[in-house]
XYZ file of C-alpha atoms in Angstrom:
689
model
C -83.176 -79.883 -4.066
C -84.420 -82.839 -2.046
C -86.733 -82.315 0.932
C -88.256 -84.733 3.421
C -87.545 -86.800 6.516
C -84.016 -86.248 7.814
C -82.994 -89.929 7.941
C -84.062 -90.612 4.363
C -82.496 -87.387 3.090
C -79.181 -88.231 4.768
C -79.167 -91.624 3.045
C -79.784 -90.013 -0.348
C -77.070 -87.405 0.310
C -74.559 -90.115 1.233
C -75.310 -92.010 -1.979
C -74.855 -88.879 -4.075
C -71.596 -88.027 -2.311
C -70.311 -91.536 -3.052
C -70.947 -90.830 -6.747
C -68.770 -87.716 -6.595
C -71.694 -85.287 -6.438
C -71.458 -82.124 -4.344
C -73.959 -82.162 -1.472
C -74.876 -79.154 0.674
C -77.337 -79.094 3.554
C -79.515 -76.006 3.607
C -80.128 -74.152 6.857
C -83.955 -74.075 7.006
C -86.566 -74.354 9.720
C -88.906 -76.784 7.916
C -88.749 -79.413 5.177
C -90.672 -77.253 2.734
C -92.350 -78.820 -0.331
C -92.312 -82.292 1.250
C -94.939 -84.540 2.917
C -93.760 -83.199 6.276
C -95.629 -79.971 5.524
C -99.042 -81.659 5.238
C -100.000 -81.439 8.955
C -99.969 -77.625 8.800
C -101.846 -77.173 5.524
C -105.334 -76.887 7.039
C -104.246 -74.251 9.553
C -102.382 -72.444 6.793
C -105.502 -72.482 4.613
C -107.569 -70.987 7.434
C -105.184 -68.041 7.598
C -104.829 -67.589 3.838
C -108.587 -67.607 3.214
C -108.882 -64.435 5.280
C -106.749 -62.554 2.718
C -107.970 -60.662 -0.333
C -106.559 -61.708 -3.713
C -106.253 -59.948 -7.070
C -104.945 -61.080 -10.414
C -101.341 -59.952 -11.107
C -100.935 -56.835 -13.263
C -97.677 -58.125 -14.747
C -97.048 -61.483 -16.435
C -96.211 -63.942 -13.656
C -94.391 -67.264 -14.018
C -95.108 -69.694 -11.209
C -92.665 -72.271 -9.818
C -95.679 -74.417 -8.955
C -96.718 -74.917 -12.567
C -93.530 -73.849 -14.356
C -95.661 -71.686 -16.656
C -97.410 -68.309 -16.637
C -100.394 -67.990 -14.301
C -102.983 -65.276 -13.676
C -106.402 -65.826 -12.078
C -105.413 -69.129 -10.419
C -103.145 -67.125 -8.103
C -106.188 -65.334 -6.701
C -107.215 -68.294 -4.562
C -106.198 -69.935 -1.303
C -105.767 -73.285 -3.095
C -102.831 -71.981 -5.090
C -100.900 -70.754 -2.058
C -101.619 -73.867 -0.017
C -100.330 -76.054 -2.839
C -97.287 -73.778 -3.071
C -96.161 -74.973 0.371
C -96.413 -78.660 -0.514
C -95.813 -78.919 -4.282
C -92.517 -79.576 -6.060
C -90.599 -76.426 -6.988
C -90.355 -76.249 -10.800
C -87.661 -73.599 -10.865
C -85.925 -74.752 -14.048
C -89.247 -74.982 -15.889
C -90.100 -71.469 -14.772
C -86.759 -70.135 -16.006
C -87.251 -71.690 -19.425
C -90.744 -70.215 -19.584
C -89.333 -66.759 -18.871
C -86.646 -67.277 -21.485
C -89.349 -68.200 -23.969
C -91.079 -64.897 -23.184
C -87.900 -63.023 -24.139
C -86.471 -62.437 -20.658
C -82.649 -62.227 -20.892
C -81.711 -60.539 -17.599
C -82.507 -61.909 -14.154
C -82.364 -60.221 -10.752
C -82.418 -62.236 -7.517
C -84.229 -60.422 -4.711
C -83.218 -62.412 -1.681
C -80.707 -62.637 1.170
C -77.863 -64.147 -0.903
C -76.873 -65.552 -4.301
C -78.350 -69.053 -4.073
C -80.603 -68.731 -7.116
C -78.161 -66.664 -9.178
C -75.892 -69.622 -9.817
C -78.842 -71.835 -10.728
C -80.056 -69.284 -13.289
C -76.625 -69.008 -14.923
C -76.202 -72.785 -14.983
C -79.646 -73.419 -16.466
C -79.772 -70.684 -19.121
C -76.085 -69.645 -19.510
C -77.165 -66.049 -19.012
C -76.213 -63.417 -16.473
C -78.092 -63.149 -13.207
C -77.562 -60.321 -10.712
C -78.157 -60.643 -6.947
C -79.450 -57.569 -5.110
C -78.073 -58.697 -1.736
C -74.881 -60.551 -0.841
C -73.933 -62.124 2.442
C -70.437 -60.598 2.527
C -71.441 -56.983 1.713
C -73.616 -54.247 3.159
C -77.106 -53.867 1.727
C -76.436 -50.444 0.177
C -73.200 -51.497 -1.488
C -74.667 -54.747 -2.810
C -77.758 -53.001 -4.200
C -75.756 -50.257 -5.934
C -73.385 -52.860 -7.394
C -76.370 -54.800 -8.709
C -77.795 -51.714 -10.418
C -74.349 -50.968 -11.871
C -74.041 -54.472 -13.317
C -77.486 -54.168 -14.886
C -76.469 -50.812 -16.361
C -73.333 -52.352 -17.888
C -75.474 -55.137 -19.339
C -77.610 -52.576 -21.200
C -80.524 -52.163 -18.802
C -81.803 -48.544 -18.620
C -81.321 -47.136 -15.117
C -82.877 -44.010 -13.629
C -79.669 -42.900 -11.921
C -81.100 -39.731 -10.265
C -83.612 -41.984 -8.514
C -80.900 -44.440 -7.439
C -78.386 -41.791 -6.362
C -80.261 -38.528 -5.647
C -78.123 -35.457 -6.203
C -75.402 -37.337 -8.060
C -74.244 -36.305 -11.531
C -72.266 -38.257 -14.159
C -68.595 -37.359 -14.651
C -65.960 -38.404 -17.161
C -63.882 -41.419 -16.210
C -60.404 -40.429 -14.978
C -57.360 -41.281 -17.031
C -54.681 -43.552 -15.599
C -50.924 -43.749 -15.787
C -50.680 -46.158 -18.679
C -53.564 -44.931 -20.809
C -52.505 -44.811 -24.438
C -53.673 -45.297 -27.997
C -52.219 -47.719 -30.518
C -51.489 -46.427 -33.997
C -49.627 -49.370 -35.499
C -51.097 -52.343 -37.291
C -51.661 -55.490 -35.283
C -50.012 -58.691 -36.458
C -52.559 -61.071 -37.932
C -52.550 -64.707 -38.899
C -53.200 -63.937 -42.564
C -50.671 -64.495 -45.313
C -49.968 -62.693 -48.533
C -49.691 -64.065 -52.049
C -47.460 -67.081 -51.435
C -47.769 -68.144 -55.078
C -45.090 -65.576 -55.916
C -42.683 -67.760 -53.907
C -43.695 -70.924 -55.783
C -46.023 -72.125 -53.017
C -49.710 -72.866 -52.714
C -52.014 -71.172 -50.230
C -53.124 -73.565 -47.487
C -56.417 -71.797 -46.722
C -56.285 -72.602 -43.012
C -55.877 -70.361 -39.938
C -52.914 -72.390 -38.657
C -51.203 -73.006 -42.004
C -49.884 -70.457 -44.457
C -48.609 -72.401 -47.453
C -48.141 -75.838 -49.013
C -45.658 -77.245 -51.506
C -45.539 -80.572 -53.340
C -42.014 -81.946 -53.383
C -40.629 -82.678 -56.827
C -39.944 -86.295 -57.718
C -42.199 -87.675 -54.980
C -45.782 -87.814 -53.771
C -44.987 -85.911 -50.572
C -46.503 -82.583 -49.535
C -45.234 -80.172 -46.891
C -47.479 -77.603 -45.213
C -46.036 -74.714 -43.231
C -47.231 -71.955 -40.935
C -46.143 -69.589 -38.210
C -47.770 -69.457 -34.778
C -47.430 -66.875 -32.019
C -49.508 -65.425 -29.220
C -49.588 -62.176 -31.229
C -51.007 -63.660 -34.437
C -53.140 -66.406 -32.813
C -54.190 -64.756 -29.566
C -56.889 -67.328 -28.816
C -54.197 -69.956 -28.233
C -53.054 -67.938 -25.202
C -56.270 -69.107 -23.482
C -54.770 -72.623 -23.278
C -52.167 -72.558 -20.500
C -50.676 -75.690 -18.982
C -48.152 -75.562 -16.173
C -47.764 -71.806 -16.610
C -46.922 -71.862 -20.347
C -49.017 -71.406 -23.482
C -49.448 -74.880 -24.961
C -50.878 -75.585 -28.407
C -53.575 -78.162 -27.548
C -53.453 -81.683 -28.913
C -56.814 -80.944 -30.524
C -55.036 -78.393 -32.740
C -52.498 -81.021 -33.862
C -55.392 -83.351 -34.707
C -56.998 -80.532 -36.716
C -53.718 -80.020 -38.607
C -53.391 -83.724 -39.381
C -57.005 -83.992 -40.581
C -56.722 -80.827 -42.680
C -53.526 -81.878 -44.434
C -54.874 -85.399 -44.883
C -57.991 -84.041 -46.536
C -55.782 -82.194 -49.037
C -54.293 -85.508 -50.238
C -57.504 -87.555 -50.133
C -57.022 -89.120 -46.695
C -59.896 -88.027 -44.492
C -59.279 -90.445 -41.612
C -56.575 -90.142 -38.982
C -55.793 -93.739 -38.082
C -53.389 -92.771 -35.352
C -51.522 -89.756 -34.028
C -49.047 -89.985 -31.163
C -47.864 -86.841 -29.425
C -44.137 -86.816 -28.688
C -43.330 -83.385 -27.246
C -45.394 -80.368 -26.134
C -45.707 -77.534 -28.663
C -45.193 -74.409 -26.557
C -45.626 -70.841 -27.807
C -43.017 -68.403 -26.447
C -43.962 -65.107 -24.814
C -42.031 -63.258 -27.538
C -41.266 -64.428 -31.055
C -43.026 -67.302 -32.752
C -42.675 -70.908 -33.850
C -42.364 -72.075 -37.426
C -44.730 -74.968 -38.006
C -44.290 -77.760 -40.542
C -46.655 -80.634 -41.318
C -45.208 -83.290 -43.651
C -47.451 -85.798 -45.426
C -45.644 -88.817 -46.855
C -46.194 -90.852 -50.016
C -49.164 -93.185 -50.308
C -48.599 -96.913 -49.798
C -50.431 -99.704 -51.622
C -53.554 -99.160 -49.477
C -53.518 -95.383 -49.889
C -52.241 -94.703 -46.357
C -49.761 -91.901 -45.691
C -47.570 -90.890 -42.795
C -47.965 -87.467 -41.193
C -45.390 -85.653 -39.062
C -45.644 -82.323 -37.217
C -42.504 -80.340 -36.377
C -41.725 -76.832 -35.160
C -38.754 -74.630 -34.389
C -38.651 -71.271 -32.596
C -38.275 -67.987 -34.464
C -37.105 -64.687 -33.011
C -38.858 -61.356 -33.520
C -36.955 -60.838 -36.766
C -38.204 -64.154 -38.167
C -34.894 -66.028 -37.906
C -34.762 -69.604 -36.615
C -33.144 -69.864 -33.186
C -33.046 -73.654 -32.651
C -33.332 -77.000 -34.399
C -36.594 -78.685 -35.405
C -38.575 -80.502 -32.703
C -40.868 -83.428 -33.533
C -44.242 -83.006 -31.825
C -46.405 -85.717 -33.352
C -46.412 -88.469 -35.954
C -49.157 -90.667 -37.250
C -50.883 -92.365 -40.150
C -53.581 -91.039 -42.487
C -56.012 -93.241 -44.380
C -58.949 -92.989 -46.740
C -62.147 -92.005 -44.910
C -64.679 -94.721 -44.119
C -68.456 -94.596 -43.723
C -69.936 -92.072 -41.292
C -71.481 -93.323 -38.026
C -75.229 -93.434 -37.553
C -77.310 -90.528 -36.299
C -77.718 -90.284 -32.520
C -81.468 -90.858 -32.111
C -81.589 -91.439 -28.353
C -83.310 -88.866 -26.103
C -81.257 -85.874 -24.972
C -80.372 -85.474 -22.175
C -79.827 -89.252 -22.032
C -82.359 -91.371 -20.191
C -81.381 -92.455 -16.657
C -78.357 -90.135 -16.744
C -77.433 -88.088 -13.679
C -76.659 -84.394 -14.087
C -73.131 -83.383 -13.098
C -72.260 -79.953 -11.693
C -69.840 -78.202 -14.077
C -69.722 -74.668 -12.663
C -66.470 -75.321 -10.775
C -64.770 -77.633 -13.287
C -62.370 -74.992 -14.579
C -61.431 -73.844 -11.080
C -60.590 -77.437 -10.184
C -58.558 -77.901 -13.360
C -56.714 -74.639 -12.684
C -55.623 -76.005 -9.309
C -53.933 -78.824 -11.221
C -52.141 -76.446 -13.591
C -54.639 -76.548 -16.473
C -55.721 -72.929 -16.873
C -58.302 -72.240 -19.581
C -59.265 -68.792 -20.833
C -62.690 -67.799 -22.214
C -62.212 -69.356 -25.679
C -61.525 -72.815 -24.221
C -64.180 -72.723 -21.475
C -66.760 -74.400 -23.658
C -68.208 -77.038 -21.293
C -71.847 -76.056 -20.696
C -73.503 -79.136 -19.122
C -72.718 -82.767 -18.353
C -74.394 -86.001 -17.324
C -73.110 -89.398 -16.191
C -74.649 -92.816 -16.739
C -72.532 -95.628 -15.412
C -69.160 -95.449 -17.179
C -70.498 -93.065 -19.830
C -70.217 -89.287 -19.775
C -72.431 -87.012 -21.840
C -71.825 -83.301 -22.305
C -72.795 -80.182 -24.188
C -70.042 -77.840 -25.380
C -70.115 -74.607 -27.384
C -67.736 -71.949 -28.638
C -68.005 -68.428 -27.225
C -69.128 -65.750 -29.650
C -65.620 -64.420 -30.359
C -64.460 -67.886 -31.462
C -67.687 -69.040 -33.128
C -67.221 -66.467 -35.878
C -64.059 -68.308 -36.989
C -65.482 -71.834 -36.778
C -66.079 -72.062 -40.538
C -62.344 -71.672 -41.193
C -61.577 -74.945 -39.377
C -62.643 -78.496 -39.946
C -63.370 -78.710 -36.219
C -62.282 -75.726 -34.142
C -59.532 -76.921 -31.745
C -61.103 -75.039 -28.828
C -64.409 -76.866 -29.380
C -62.769 -80.305 -29.607
C -60.623 -79.525 -26.559
C -63.715 -78.482 -24.594
C -65.382 -81.776 -25.519
C -62.489 -83.576 -23.845
C -62.925 -81.587 -20.634
C -65.833 -83.879 -19.828
C -63.282 -86.693 -19.394
C -61.907 -84.703 -16.487
C -65.225 -85.042 -14.666
C -64.247 -88.637 -13.940
C -60.857 -87.551 -12.574
C -61.605 -84.517 -10.446
C -61.279 -86.391 -7.168
C -58.496 -88.864 -8.038
C -55.619 -86.625 -6.965
C -53.806 -86.971 -10.274
C -51.793 -84.187 -11.892
C -52.127 -82.649 -15.347
C -53.392 -85.242 -17.836
C -53.194 -84.374 -21.522
C -54.150 -86.222 -24.719
C -51.309 -88.499 -25.772
C -52.462 -90.921 -28.473
C -55.418 -90.599 -30.854
C -56.792 -93.495 -32.933
C -59.532 -93.670 -35.533
C -60.312 -89.965 -35.802
C -62.764 -89.017 -38.547
C -64.625 -85.822 -39.380
C -68.100 -85.897 -40.903
C -69.083 -82.190 -40.757
C -67.125 -78.931 -40.661
C -67.637 -75.559 -39.015
C -69.461 -76.771 -35.888
C -70.049 -74.153 -33.187
C -71.746 -76.433 -30.616
C -71.609 -80.169 -29.936
C -73.236 -82.953 -28.009
C -70.612 -85.344 -26.676
C -70.632 -88.987 -25.635
C -67.535 -90.422 -23.930
C -67.171 -94.067 -22.942
C -64.288 -96.407 -22.013
C -62.732 -98.134 -25.035
C -61.719 -101.260 -23.088
C -57.990 -100.526 -23.476
C -57.531 -97.885 -20.797
C -58.620 -95.068 -23.080
C -61.893 -93.477 -24.128
C -64.135 -93.356 -27.170
C -65.464 -89.903 -28.075
C -68.513 -89.368 -30.293
C -69.449 -85.840 -31.341
C -72.882 -84.873 -32.722
C -74.657 -81.660 -33.540
C -77.853 -80.581 -31.791
C -79.913 -82.567 -34.312
C -78.006 -85.767 -33.531
C -76.116 -85.798 -36.833
C -72.504 -87.024 -36.551
C -69.756 -84.380 -36.575
C -66.654 -86.337 -35.572
C -65.576 -89.560 -33.910
C -62.513 -90.669 -31.943
C -62.351 -94.436 -31.609
C -59.693 -94.332 -28.916
C -58.016 -91.542 -26.956
C -55.304 -92.102 -24.365
C -54.187 -89.503 -21.832
C -50.824 -89.230 -20.132
C -49.785 -87.286 -17.060
C -47.434 -84.359 -17.706
C -45.331 -82.770 -14.985
C -44.671 -79.074 -14.535
C -40.971 -79.798 -15.053
C -41.686 -81.196 -18.522
C -43.692 -78.107 -19.437
C -40.949 -75.822 -18.140
C -38.379 -77.659 -20.253
C -40.557 -77.323 -23.350
C -41.035 -73.620 -22.661
C -37.285 -73.142 -22.327
C -36.708 -74.864 -25.666
C -39.256 -72.593 -27.365
C -37.900 -69.422 -25.821
C -35.307 -67.445 -27.734
C -32.451 -67.230 -25.223
C -29.775 -66.223 -27.698
C -27.126 -63.694 -26.746
C -26.673 -60.635 -28.916
C -23.816 -58.211 -29.383
C -23.093 -55.041 -31.324
C -21.076 -55.453 -34.504
C -19.685 -52.623 -36.628
C -20.392 -53.394 -40.272
C -19.551 -51.466 -43.459
C -22.076 -48.727 -44.131
C -24.157 -48.494 -47.268
C -23.961 -45.030 -48.855
C -27.047 -42.845 -48.516
C -27.876 -39.278 -49.428
C -24.798 -37.052 -49.884
C -24.203 -34.031 -47.722
C -23.119 -30.896 -49.531
C -20.190 -29.016 -48.079
C -19.506 -26.672 -46.552
C -21.065 -27.406 -43.166
C -20.875 -25.184 -40.146
C -18.369 -25.924 -37.375
C -18.542 -24.844 -33.741
C -15.058 -23.972 -32.444
C -11.683 -24.506 -34.004
C -10.037 -27.773 -35.028
C -9.120 -30.116 -37.883
C -12.703 -30.118 -39.200
C -12.962 -26.349 -39.565
C -11.685 -26.507 -43.134
C -14.955 -28.118 -44.222
C -17.208 -25.113 -43.687
C -17.952 -21.840 -41.952
C -16.661 -21.584 -38.379
C -18.605 -20.169 -35.423
C -17.150 -19.600 -31.984
C -20.190 -21.047 -30.214
C -23.916 -21.651 -30.604
C -24.746 -18.040 -29.740
C -22.653 -16.829 -32.673
C -24.357 -19.438 -34.883
C -27.920 -18.308 -34.205
C -26.939 -14.642 -34.356
C -25.542 -14.981 -37.877
C -27.442 -13.507 -40.817
C -29.120 -15.726 -43.400
C -30.452 -19.266 -43.136
C -28.948 -21.549 -40.521
C -26.980 -24.509 -41.923
C -28.675 -27.928 -41.972
C -25.584 -29.621 -40.500
C -23.514 -28.246 -37.630
C -20.391 -30.064 -36.398
C -19.099 -30.024 -32.819
C -15.763 -31.719 -32.109
C -15.309 -33.042 -28.559
C -11.602 -33.646 -27.928
C -10.466 -35.208 -24.667
C -9.589 -32.799 -21.894
C -5.828 -33.036 -21.371
C -3.729 -32.651 -18.252
C -6.349 -33.631 -15.636
C -7.358 -36.951 -14.030
C -9.823 -39.077 -15.996
C -12.828 -38.405 -13.670
C -12.303 -34.661 -13.980
C -11.845 -34.917 -17.746
C -15.109 -36.859 -18.057
C -16.996 -34.440 -15.805
C -15.787 -31.357 -17.647
C -16.471 -32.717 -21.127
C -19.950 -34.018 -20.233
C -20.913 -30.712 -18.645
C -20.031 -28.829 -21.834
C -21.861 -31.272 -24.105
C -24.936 -31.421 -21.865
C -25.217 -27.642 -21.817
C -24.993 -27.451 -25.615
C -27.495 -30.295 -26.187
C -30.039 -28.683 -23.865
C -29.704 -25.307 -25.592
C -29.920 -26.990 -29.009
C -33.240 -28.610 -28.155
C -34.701 -25.529 -26.502
C -33.935 -23.076 -29.352
C -36.659 -23.277 -32.003
C -34.373 -21.584 -34.538
C -32.274 -24.765 -34.594
C -35.240 -27.114 -35.135
C -34.257 -27.741 -38.782
C -30.558 -28.250 -38.066
C -28.824 -31.381 -36.837
C -25.839 -31.376 -34.511
C -23.017 -33.790 -35.364
C -21.011 -34.592 -32.230
C -17.555 -35.837 -33.249
C -15.281 -37.822 -30.920
C -11.984 -39.638 -31.455
C -11.456 -43.105 -30.002
C -14.689 -43.059 -27.971
C -15.940 -46.431 -29.300
C -14.246 -49.729 -30.129
C -15.084 -50.922 -33.628
C -13.032 -54.116 -33.173
C -12.468 -56.234 -30.077
C -8.789 -55.293 -29.699
C -9.269 -51.540 -30.177
C -8.662 -49.333 -27.114
C -11.264 -46.830 -25.935
C -10.498 -43.363 -24.610
C -12.517 -43.265 -21.379
C -12.268 -39.466 -21.263
C -14.706 -39.097 -24.207
C -16.527 -42.451 -24.288
C -19.288 -41.187 -21.928
C -20.192 -38.530 -24.496
C -21.716 -41.298 -26.623
C -23.956 -42.403 -23.765
C -25.167 -38.864 -23.170
C -25.909 -38.094 -26.817
C -27.567 -41.512 -27.349
C -30.125 -40.500 -24.721
C -30.723 -37.221 -26.581
C -31.118 -39.153 -29.861
C -33.781 -41.380 -28.300
C -35.784 -38.367 -27.083
C -35.266 -36.213 -30.201
C -34.860 -38.428 -33.279
C -33.105 -36.813 -36.212
C -31.652 -33.897 -34.209
C -28.261 -35.410 -33.281
C -25.564 -37.531 -34.963
C -22.690 -39.353 -33.240
C -19.461 -39.728 -35.197
C -16.091 -41.163 -34.189
C -12.969 -40.440 -36.241
C -9.378 -41.666 -35.950
C -6.787 -39.260 -34.657
C -5.602 -37.054 -37.509
C -8.625 -37.662 -39.749
C -10.100 -34.501 -41.240
C -12.989 -33.237 -43.281
C -12.784 -35.980 -45.922
C -13.517 -38.666 -43.324
C -16.346 -36.549 -41.897
C -17.889 -36.041 -45.347
C -17.745 -39.792 -46.039
C -19.565 -40.556 -42.805
C -22.228 -37.895 -43.252
C -22.976 -39.229 -46.736
C -24.221 -42.474 -45.147
C -27.067 -40.657 -43.381
C -26.778 -42.787 -40.209
C -27.397 -41.594 -36.614
C -24.178 -43.267 -35.365
C -21.040 -44.165 -37.295
C -17.267 -44.455 -37.093
C -14.472 -44.260 -39.656
C -11.682 -46.829 -39.511
C -8.999 -47.454 -42.156
C -10.776 -45.074 -44.523
C -14.089 -47.003 -44.345
C -17.326 -45.953 -42.656
C -18.783 -48.484 -40.227
C -22.160 -48.468 -38.440
C -23.354 -50.435 -35.378
C -25.772 -53.320 -35.872
C -27.185 -55.904 -33.458
C -26.020 -59.442 -34.298
C -26.371 -62.852 -32.686
C -23.363 -63.726 -30.531
C -21.305 -66.809 -31.274
C -22.408 -70.044 -29.593
C -18.972 -70.670 -28.152
C -18.965 -70.130 -24.397
C -15.552 -68.441 -24.528
C -16.615 -66.040 -27.264
C -19.972 -65.328 -25.663
C -18.523 -64.471 -22.263
C -15.320 -62.772 -23.411
C -13.919 -62.752 -19.860
C -10.709 -64.698 -20.482
C -8.577 -66.007 -17.593
C -7.567 -62.797 -15.851
C -9.222 -60.763 -13.097
C -12.681 -59.393 -13.849
C -14.239 -56.289 -12.279
C -18.044 -56.637 -11.948
C -19.759 -53.315 -11.240
C -23.153 -53.381 -9.568
C -22.341 -56.821 -8.155
C -24.699 -56.287 -5.233
C -27.668 -56.384 -7.617
C -29.404 -59.417 -9.095
C -27.669 -59.320 -12.488
C -24.277 -58.677 -10.920
C -24.757 -61.705 -8.716
C -25.600 -63.885 -11.706
C -22.450 -62.752 -13.526
C -20.292 -63.294 -10.450
C -21.618 -66.822 -9.917
C -21.012 -67.577 -13.600
C -17.393 -66.431 -13.335
C -16.742 -68.495 -10.224
C -18.314 -71.665 -11.615
């Protein structure tokens, strides 16, 4: 804060604004803590000397001295100097922090000091009052935030008569009982590979007959959730810093610790579902020991199958590491450097399409001195625990580059991402915090020097170039990474399972009655003496002699009634009902379907989903008897059909790439049901075009 004569202050504010600094004029009645207060000091002293003073009973940190004070407060001199002296707020905060204070409460009309506390100490500060809320609401919210932060609260005193209650449940409350996917790998040596020992790489293999090595891995938002905190243009983008980490790691494996150059060719986007297979290829060494490095990926579906061709994301050159740079011995923060506000950096970047989650929001402070930018970056706690697994954690390196954006916040440019890296070397591994120096390299790029808090070198980038990326480019990359394959149901030969001993029970009369005991209906079944059979067969022939809608309605009503009674009767809990149809499903494309019984499959499929293991769907050819039924039951499948004496079961398979085969509409008229909906409209437009 600057205080003084209005004309001089306006000149200073204009100069700061020209440098890109944010300037705000405070609404105050006097220029406190400036020479303009001197004329009133004597009168103020006369009033203050009439007061009685006592030493504070609690430790008190003064913004006059920036340290703890006691008896000096019990004098008029202290309070007179308080009006005129410089406010040492930051010094006072650090003194409190040194005394072990970790929670701060602002007792004032708004949140002016709260932001300053959080910026100075990177700790939470809670305002008691807020301009946009009532006093009671703001105060209760403040106490609640302190309670959540671990501060003991005397709730009966805050809310007299209130009592704690259990939190209510909500519609989607649930518990997870399955194992989460992790980035770990098993024993890849059993497959003839070597473990890569890196969070982004799973295995490595040396190619026979050459000096080349290929490293591979698999990335997804499920296995590497922290990457989801790096969103560009609405898609999850693997940062260029991660590609640099991959190149340095693989280079280190073959004795090349310096990345001479790495040029990014295409964005590496992670799909919302599925994963990408990653491959880093390191070429043979030339006469000077240099090697090429290439990074490719291709999308994988949920089953682990590749769904597209390889895409080249980066290529470069590795070389033998050279000498480490000197220690950074200059004062920190740098002399004559101007502090830069960083609290709104990520909001500004988000407006340009660069959205960073907690793991990548590592920029803590920044300064500018001429064309140089200095910064402090650190990993959050959840990422710092994994820092040792990387050479240089990609989120930490990416955060170091955010300081470059401080020079571009007001230039109106779009999303600018790292494009070409030159002269990248790593001197220390596992860093959790960095001091950063960025300066122009004289070729339109920037030089980046990274040090630890002691000034020892961690990494260096001799030249880094950025390139603007449009939202259209990111959308195209996301589309390429997304698995947009079409799938269809195929009926494949069944593999024999456990055999079913005959006889089975049959409800009603028909060709299948010869296979077991016959019961007129389910009532007769449950009323029979002895144990109930484990398998009960119900044949559902088509209703003859009536229109198709009536035949469907009548058959579904009978099946629905039986299914509901089957589920409700506990005596049938250990028995399964096999619903047999004839011609209700098409096993091949040219096979007709009897629409009078086809809906039975839809009804029973719903019952199967709600009551697994209780129902079986079977479809037999006309004339087939108990032998065909026995063959199907032996496969122990929930749905099956017998055709040409063979049992077939439905499986999901990728549709052919051919447009004609994928659509299957042919040249004749097409009836589109539900055409007034969104999907129907899409299909109709496709047919017309």
